Coordinates of C-alpha atoms and ligand atoms in Angstrom, one line a residue:
X218 CA -116.7 -83.9 75.9
X219 CA -118.6 -84.3 72.6
X220 CA -119.5 -87.7 71.2
X221 CA -116.3 -88.4 69.3
X222 CA -114.2 -87.3 72.2
X223 CA -116.2 -89.5 74.5
X224 CA -115.6 -92.5 72.3
X225 CA -111.9 -91.8 72.1
X226 CA -111.7 -91.5 75.9
X227 CA -113.5 -94.8 76.4
X228 CA -111.2 -96.6 73.9
X229 CA -108.1 -95.0 75.5
X230 CA -108.7 -96.9 78.8
X231 CA -108.0 -100.6 78.5
X232 CA -110.9 -102.7 79.9
X233 CA -110.3 -106.4 79.0
X234 CA -112.9 -108.5 80.8
X235 CA -112.1 -108.7 84.5
X236 CA -110.0 -105.4 84.4
X237 CA -112.7 -102.8 83.9
X238 CA -112.1 -101.0 87.2
X239 CA -110.2 -98.0 85.9
X240 CA -112.7 -97.4 83.0
X241 CA -115.6 -97.7 85.4
X242 CA -114.0 -95.2 87.8
X243 CA -113.3 -92.6 85.1
X244 CA -116.6 -93.0 83.3
X245 CA -118.5 -92.7 86.6
X246 CA -116.6 -89.4 87.3
X247 CA -117.5 -88.0 83.9
X248 CA -121.2 -89.0 84.2
X249 CA -121.3 -87.4 87.7
X250 CA -119.7 -84.2 86.4
X251 CA -122.6 -84.1 83.9
X252 CA -125.1 -84.5 86.8
X253 CA -126.2 -88.0 86.0
X254 CA -127.1 -89.8 89.2
X255 CA -124.7 -92.7 88.8
X256 CA -125.2 -95.8 90.8
X257 CA -122.7 -98.6 91.0
X258 CA -122.3 -102.2 92.0
X259 CA -118.7 -103.3 91.7
X260 CA -117.6 -101.9 88.3
X261 CA -121.1 -101.9 86.8
X262 CA -122.6 -98.4 86.4
X263 CA -126.2 -97.2 85.8
X264 CA -128.3 -94.1 85.9
X265 CA -131.9 -93.3 85.1
X266 CA -133.6 -90.3 83.5
X267 CA -137.4 -89.7 83.8
X268 CA -139.6 -91.2 86.5
X269 CA -142.8 -92.4 84.9
X270 CA -143.6 -95.9 83.7
X271 CA -143.0 -97.6 81.4
X272 CA -139.4 -98.4 82.3
X273 CA -137.0 -99.0 79.4
X274 CA -133.5 -100.4 80.0
X275 CA -130.6 -99.6 77.6
X276 CA -127.6 -101.7 78.4
X277 CA -124.2 -102.3 76.9
X278 CA -120.8 -103.5 78.1
X279 CA -117.6 -101.8 79.2
X280 CA -115.3 -104.8 78.7
X281 CA -113.5 -105.9 75.6
X282 CA -111.8 -109.2 74.5
X283 CA -108.0 -109.2 74.8
X284 CA -106.2 -107.7 71.7
X285 CA -105.6 -110.3 69.1
X286 CA -102.6 -110.6 66.7
X287 CA -102.5 -108.5 63.5
X288 CA -103.1 -104.9 64.7
X289 CA -101.4 -102.3 62.5
X290 CA -101.0 -100.0 65.6
X291 CA -101.2 -100.4 69.3
X292 CA -104.7 -101.7 70.0
X293 CA -105.1 -99.8 73.2
X294 CA -104.2 -96.4 71.7
X295 CA -107.1 -94.9 69.7
X296 CA -106.1 -93.6 66.3
X297 CA -108.3 -91.1 64.6
X298 CA -108.1 -90.6 60.8
X299 CA -110.8 -88.3 59.5
X300 CA -114.2 -89.8 60.4
X301 CA -112.8 -93.1 61.6
X302 CA -111.6 -94.1 65.1
X303 CA -109.6 -97.3 65.3
X304 CA -108.9 -99.1 68.7
X305 CA -109.8 -102.1 70.7
X306 CA -113.5 -101.9 71.7
X307 CA -114.3 -99.0 69.4
X308 CA -116.9 -101.2 67.7
X309 CA -117.7 -103.8 70.4
X310 CA -119.1 -102.1 72.3
X311 CA -117.7 -98.7 73.4
X312 CA -119.4 -97.1 70.3
X313 CA -122.7 -98.3 71.7
X314 CA -121.9 -97.1 75.2
X315 CA -120.9 -93.6 73.9
X316 CA -124.0 -93.5 71.7
X317 CA -126.3 -94.4 74.6
X318 CA -124.7 -91.6 76.8
X319 CA -125.2 -89.1 73.9
X320 CA -128.8 -90.2 73.7
X321 CA -129.2 -89.7 77.5
X322 CA -127.9 -86.2 77.1
X323 CA -130.5 -85.5 74.4
X324 CA -133.4 -87.2 76.2
X325 CA -133.1 -85.3 79.4
X326 CA -133.5 -82.0 77.6
X327 CA -137.3 -82.6 77.2
X328 CA -140.0 -84.2 79.4
X329 CA -140.2 -88.0 79.0
X330 CA -143.2 -90.2 79.0
X331 CA -141.3 -92.9 80.7
X332 CA -138.1 -93.8 82.5
X333 CA -134.9 -94.9 80.8
X334 CA -132.2 -96.7 82.7
X335 CA -128.8 -96.7 81.1
X336 CA -126.5 -99.6 82.3
X337 CA -122.9 -100.2 81.4
X338 CA -121.8 -103.6 82.7
X339 CA -118.6 -105.7 83.0
X340 CA -117.7 -109.2 81.8
X341 CA -120.1 -109.5 78.9
X342 CA -117.4 -111.2 76.9
X343 CA -116.8 -113.9 79.5
X344 CA -119.7 -115.0 81.7
X345 CA -122.3 -112.2 81.9
X346 CA -121.4 -111.6 85.6
X347 CA -122.0 -107.9 85.2
X348 CA -125.6 -108.0 84.0
X349 CA -126.5 -110.8 86.4
X350 CA -125.2 -108.7 89.3
X351 CA -126.8 -105.5 88.1
X352 CA -130.3 -106.6 87.0
X353 CA -131.8 -107.2 90.5
X354 CA -130.8 -103.6 91.4
X355 CA -132.8 -102.1 88.5
X356 CA -136.4 -102.8 89.6
X357 CA -139.1 -104.0 87.2
X358 CA -138.2 -103.5 83.5
X359 CA -140.8 -103.3 80.7
X360 CA -138.5 -103.6 77.8
X361 CA -134.8 -103.6 77.0
X362 CA -132.3 -102.6 74.3
X363 CA -129.0 -104.4 74.1
X364 CA -126.2 -102.1 72.7
X365 CA -124.2 -104.3 70.3
X366 CA -122.9 -103.4 66.8
X367 CA -125.6 -104.5 64.4
X368 CA -125.2 -101.7 61.8
X369 CA -128.5 -100.4 63.4
X370 CA -130.3 -103.5 62.1
X371 CA -133.0 -104.5 64.7
X372 CA -132.3 -108.0 66.0
X373 CA -135.4 -109.6 67.7
X374 CA -133.7 -113.0 68.1
X375 CA -130.3 -114.2 68.9
X376 CA -128.5 -117.6 69.1
X377 CA -127.7 -119.3 72.3
X378 CA -124.7 -121.5 73.2
X379 CA -124.7 -125.1 74.5
X380 CA -121.4 -126.5 75.5
X381 CA -121.1 -130.3 75.9
X382 CA -118.2 -132.2 77.3
X383 CA -117.9 -135.7 75.8
X384 CA -115.8 -138.5 77.0
X385 CA -114.9 -141.8 75.3
X386 CA -113.6 -144.6 77.7
X387 CA -111.7 -147.5 76.3
X388 CA -109.1 -149.8 77.7
X389 CA -105.4 -149.1 77.6
X390 CA -103.0 -151.7 76.2
X391 CA -99.6 -152.0 74.5
X392 CA -100.0 -151.1 70.8
X393 CA -98.3 -154.4 70.0
X394 CA -101.2 -156.2 71.8
X395 CA -103.9 -153.9 70.5
X396 CA -106.4 -156.7 70.6
X397 CA -106.3 -156.6 74.4
X398 CA -107.3 -153.0 74.5
X399 CA -110.1 -150.8 73.4
X400 CA -109.1 -147.6 71.6
X401 CA -110.9 -144.6 73.1
X402 CA -109.7 -142.3 70.3
X403 CA -111.2 -144.5 67.7
X404 CA -114.5 -144.5 69.6
X405 CA -114.3 -140.6 69.9
X406 CA -113.7 -140.5 66.2
X407 CA -116.9 -142.4 65.5
X408 CA -118.8 -140.0 67.8
X409 CA -117.2 -137.0 66.1
X410 CA -118.3 -138.3 62.7
X411 CA -121.8 -138.6 64.0
X412 CA -121.7 -135.1 65.4
X413 CA -120.3 -133.6 62.2
X414 CA -123.2 -135.1 60.3
X415 CA -125.9 -133.9 62.7
X416 CA -128.3 -131.1 61.9
X417 CA -131.2 -129.8 63.9
X418 CA -134.5 -128.3 62.9
X419 CA -133.7 -124.9 61.3
X420 CA -135.0 -121.6 62.7
X421 CA -136.9 -119.4 60.3
X422 CA -134.5 -116.4 60.8
X423 CA -131.3 -117.9 62.2
X424 CA -131.1 -121.1 60.1
X425 CA -129.5 -124.3 61.1
X426 CA -127.4 -125.3 64.1
X427 CA -124.4 -127.4 63.5
X428 CA -122.5 -129.0 66.4
X429 CA -118.8 -128.1 66.3
X430 CA -116.1 -130.1 68.0
X431 CA -113.7 -127.4 69.3
X432 CA -111.2 -129.1 71.6
X433 CA -109.9 -132.6 71.9
X434 CA -107.5 -134.4 74.2
X435 CA -106.7 -138.1 74.4
X436 CA -103.9 -140.6 74.7
X437 CA -100.8 -140.5 76.9
X438 CA -98.1 -142.3 74.9
X439 CA -97.4 -143.0 71.2
X440 CA -97.1 -146.8 71.9
X441 CA -100.1 -147.2 74.0
X442 CA -103.8 -147.9 73.0
X443 CA -105.5 -144.9 74.6
X444 CA -108.0 -145.6 77.4
X445 CA -109.5 -142.2 77.4
X446 CA -110.4 -139.3 75.0
X447 CA -112.3 -136.1 75.8
X448 CA -113.7 -133.5 73.6
X449 CA -115.9 -130.4 73.7
X450 CA -118.8 -129.6 71.5
X451 CA -120.1 -126.1 71.0
X452 CA -123.6 -125.7 69.5
X453 CA -124.9 -122.2 68.7
X454 CA -128.6 -122.9 69.3
X455 CA -131.8 -121.2 68.1
X456 CA -135.0 -120.4 70.0
X457 CA -136.8 -123.4 68.6
X458 CA -134.3 -125.8 70.3
X459 CA -134.4 -126.6 74.0
X460 CA -131.0 -127.1 75.6
X461 CA -131.9 -130.0 77.9
X462 CA -133.7 -131.8 75.1
X463 CA -130.8 -131.3 72.6
X464 CA -128.2 -132.6 75.1
X465 CA -130.4 -135.7 75.6
X466 CA -130.8 -136.3 71.9
X467 CA -127.0 -136.1 71.4
X468 CA -126.3 -138.3 74.4
X469 CA -128.6 -141.0 72.9
X470 CA -126.7 -140.9 69.5
X471 CA -123.2 -141.1 70.8
X472 CA -121.3 -144.1 72.2
X473 CA -119.4 -142.0 74.8
X474 CA -120.5 -140.1 77.8
X475 CA -122.1 -136.7 77.3
X476 CA -122.3 -134.0 80.1
X477 CA -123.6 -130.5 79.8
X478 CA -120.7 -128.1 80.4
X479 CA -122.6 -124.8 80.0
X480 CA -126.3 -124.3 79.1
X481 CA -127.1 -120.9 80.5
X482 CA -126.6 -118.9 77.3
X483 CA -130.0 -119.8 76.1
X484 CA -131.3 -118.4 72.7
X485 CA -133.6 -115.4 72.9
X486 CA -136.5 -114.1 70.9
X487 CA -139.0 -111.2 71.1
X488 CA -142.3 -111.3 69.1
X489 CA -142.4 -108.8 66.2
X490 CA -145.6 -107.3 67.5
X491 CA -144.0 -106.2 70.8
X492 CA -143.9 -102.4 71.1
X493 CA -140.1 -102.4 71.6
X494 CA -139.6 -104.2 68.2
X495 CA -142.0 -101.8 66.4
X496 CA -140.5 -98.7 68.1
X497 CA -136.9 -99.9 67.2
X498 CA -137.9 -100.5 63.6
X499 CA -139.5 -97.1 63.3
X500 CA -136.5 -95.3 64.9
X501 CA -134.1 -97.1 62.6
X502 CA -136.3 -96.7 59.5
X503 CA -136.2 -100.5 58.9
X504 CA -139.0 -102.7 57.6
X505 CA -138.2 -106.0 59.3
X506 CA -136.3 -107.3 62.3
X507 CA -133.4 -109.7 61.7
X508 CA -131.6 -112.5 63.7
X509 CA -128.3 -112.2 65.4
X510 CA -125.9 -115.1 65.3
X511 CA -123.8 -114.0 68.4
X512 CA -124.9 -114.5 72.0
X513 CA -124.9 -111.6 74.4
X514 CA -126.2 -110.4 77.8
X515 CA -129.6 -110.8 76.3
X516 CA -129.3 -114.4 77.5
X517 CA -129.8 -113.0 81.0
X518 CA -132.8 -110.8 80.1
X519 CA -134.8 -113.4 78.1
X520 CA -138.0 -112.8 80.0
X521 CA -138.1 -109.1 79.0
X522 CA -139.2 -108.0 75.5
X523 CA -135.8 -107.0 74.1
X524 CA -134.1 -106.0 70.9
X525 CA -130.4 -105.9 70.1
X526 CA -129.2 -102.9 68.1
X527 CA -126.4 -100.5 67.9
X528 CA -123.9 -98.6 65.7
X529 CA -121.0 -100.5 64.1
X530 CA -120.7 -103.9 62.5
X531 CA -120.5 -107.3 64.2
X532 CA -118.0 -108.4 61.5
X533 CA -115.4 -106.0 62.9
X534 CA -115.7 -107.4 66.5
X535 CA -112.9 -109.5 68.0
X536 CA -110.6 -108.8 65.1
X537 CA -107.6 -106.6 64.5
X538 CA -108.0 -102.9 63.6
X539 CA -111.5 -102.7 65.0
X540 CA -113.0 -99.3 64.2
X541 CA -116.1 -97.1 64.2
X542 CA -117.0 -94.1 62.0
X543 CA -118.1 -91.0 63.9
X544 CA -121.1 -90.8 61.5
X545 CA -122.1 -94.3 62.7
X546 CA -121.7 -93.0 66.3
X547 CA -124.0 -90.0 65.7
X548 CA -126.5 -92.1 63.9
X549 CA -126.5 -94.5 66.9
X550 CA -127.1 -91.7 69.4
X551 CA -130.0 -90.4 67.3
X552 CA -131.4 -93.9 67.0
X553 CA -131.3 -94.6 70.7
X554 CA -133.0 -91.3 71.6
X555 CA -135.7 -91.8 68.9
X556 CA -136.2 -95.4 70.0
X557 CA -137.0 -94.3 73.6
X558 CA -139.4 -91.7 72.4
X559 CA -141.1 -94.0 70.0
X560 CA -141.4 -96.8 72.6
X561 CA -143.0 -94.5 75.2
X562 CA -145.4 -93.0 72.6
X563 CA -146.5 -96.5 71.4
X564 CA -147.0 -97.9 74.9
X565 CA -148.8 -94.9 76.4
X566 CA -151.0 -94.7 73.3
X567 CA -151.9 -98.4 73.6
X568 CA -152.6 -98.2 77.3
X569 CA -155.0 -95.2 76.6
X570 CA -156.9 -97.4 74.0
X571 CA -157.5 -100.3 76.4
Ligands
ZN91 ZN1 -120.2 -106.9 72.5

């Protein structure tokens, strides 16, 4: 199966988060038939080539979001037109998975000055359960590459996500006797106005973080002063902001009660001088790393020098008629192989100089 055929195969098997089993089964069979020593934990797959240190992890995800409205054709049936393959997951992130497998094929053709583990995990789009389960099985990792569509830009930082649940408590009363009650929705509205005006210290690459109220529920009857109103706040955070501190600052400014609903998708960053960043820039022919506004499994590899890079475009993700060009796929495969070689060359050279 050549690269384009592999991508088409991956896209042809539906793998919405939580339902990756069939894809994992079939991909494992293909990799085994190519003599890759596939290991497995649930529906997470990985294999390594090379044995020496350093140990580089290349990781991407098998799952997709559910198909949204607006597809011109069946989302689960790949459509090829010339150089372009359209289908759910073609861009996010089956193109990266295919490109990494193509790179593995190339890399094992010559001696390697290090070890590369390729891991394809589940549930990246929901809770990162796949990477969290797989990581302890991989041993010590010196650097990592997250396969996500970045148009082969090298991202050395990404935003995190802090979810807060806010509650306003008032006192219910008949609307005709409003003075006897305390309107929880009115209180929530004041808090929401405060949130909408809030801005936090900007990050040099990722810019400003603005809290967004994304869901609200309050009131039980049209003729009753509401006694309770609840809403969620989603903040896409940057590496200069600490989640616990941010939650505390917000709680101090609001009248209502603030609880942390989810804080584990912390923002991530890797210093530009790290060999993995320099190797990735050299392999992609780019001068400077950039920031990525979306969160990813990187949140669970934050302690490892990591970059996020891959073929495709983040703007095509989670949208109808998602596609990837085969030229992008080929460029991605070449990039991953060149990145591994450049990283090993850089690290072994620097060790020799010490
Ligand atoms: Zn993705």
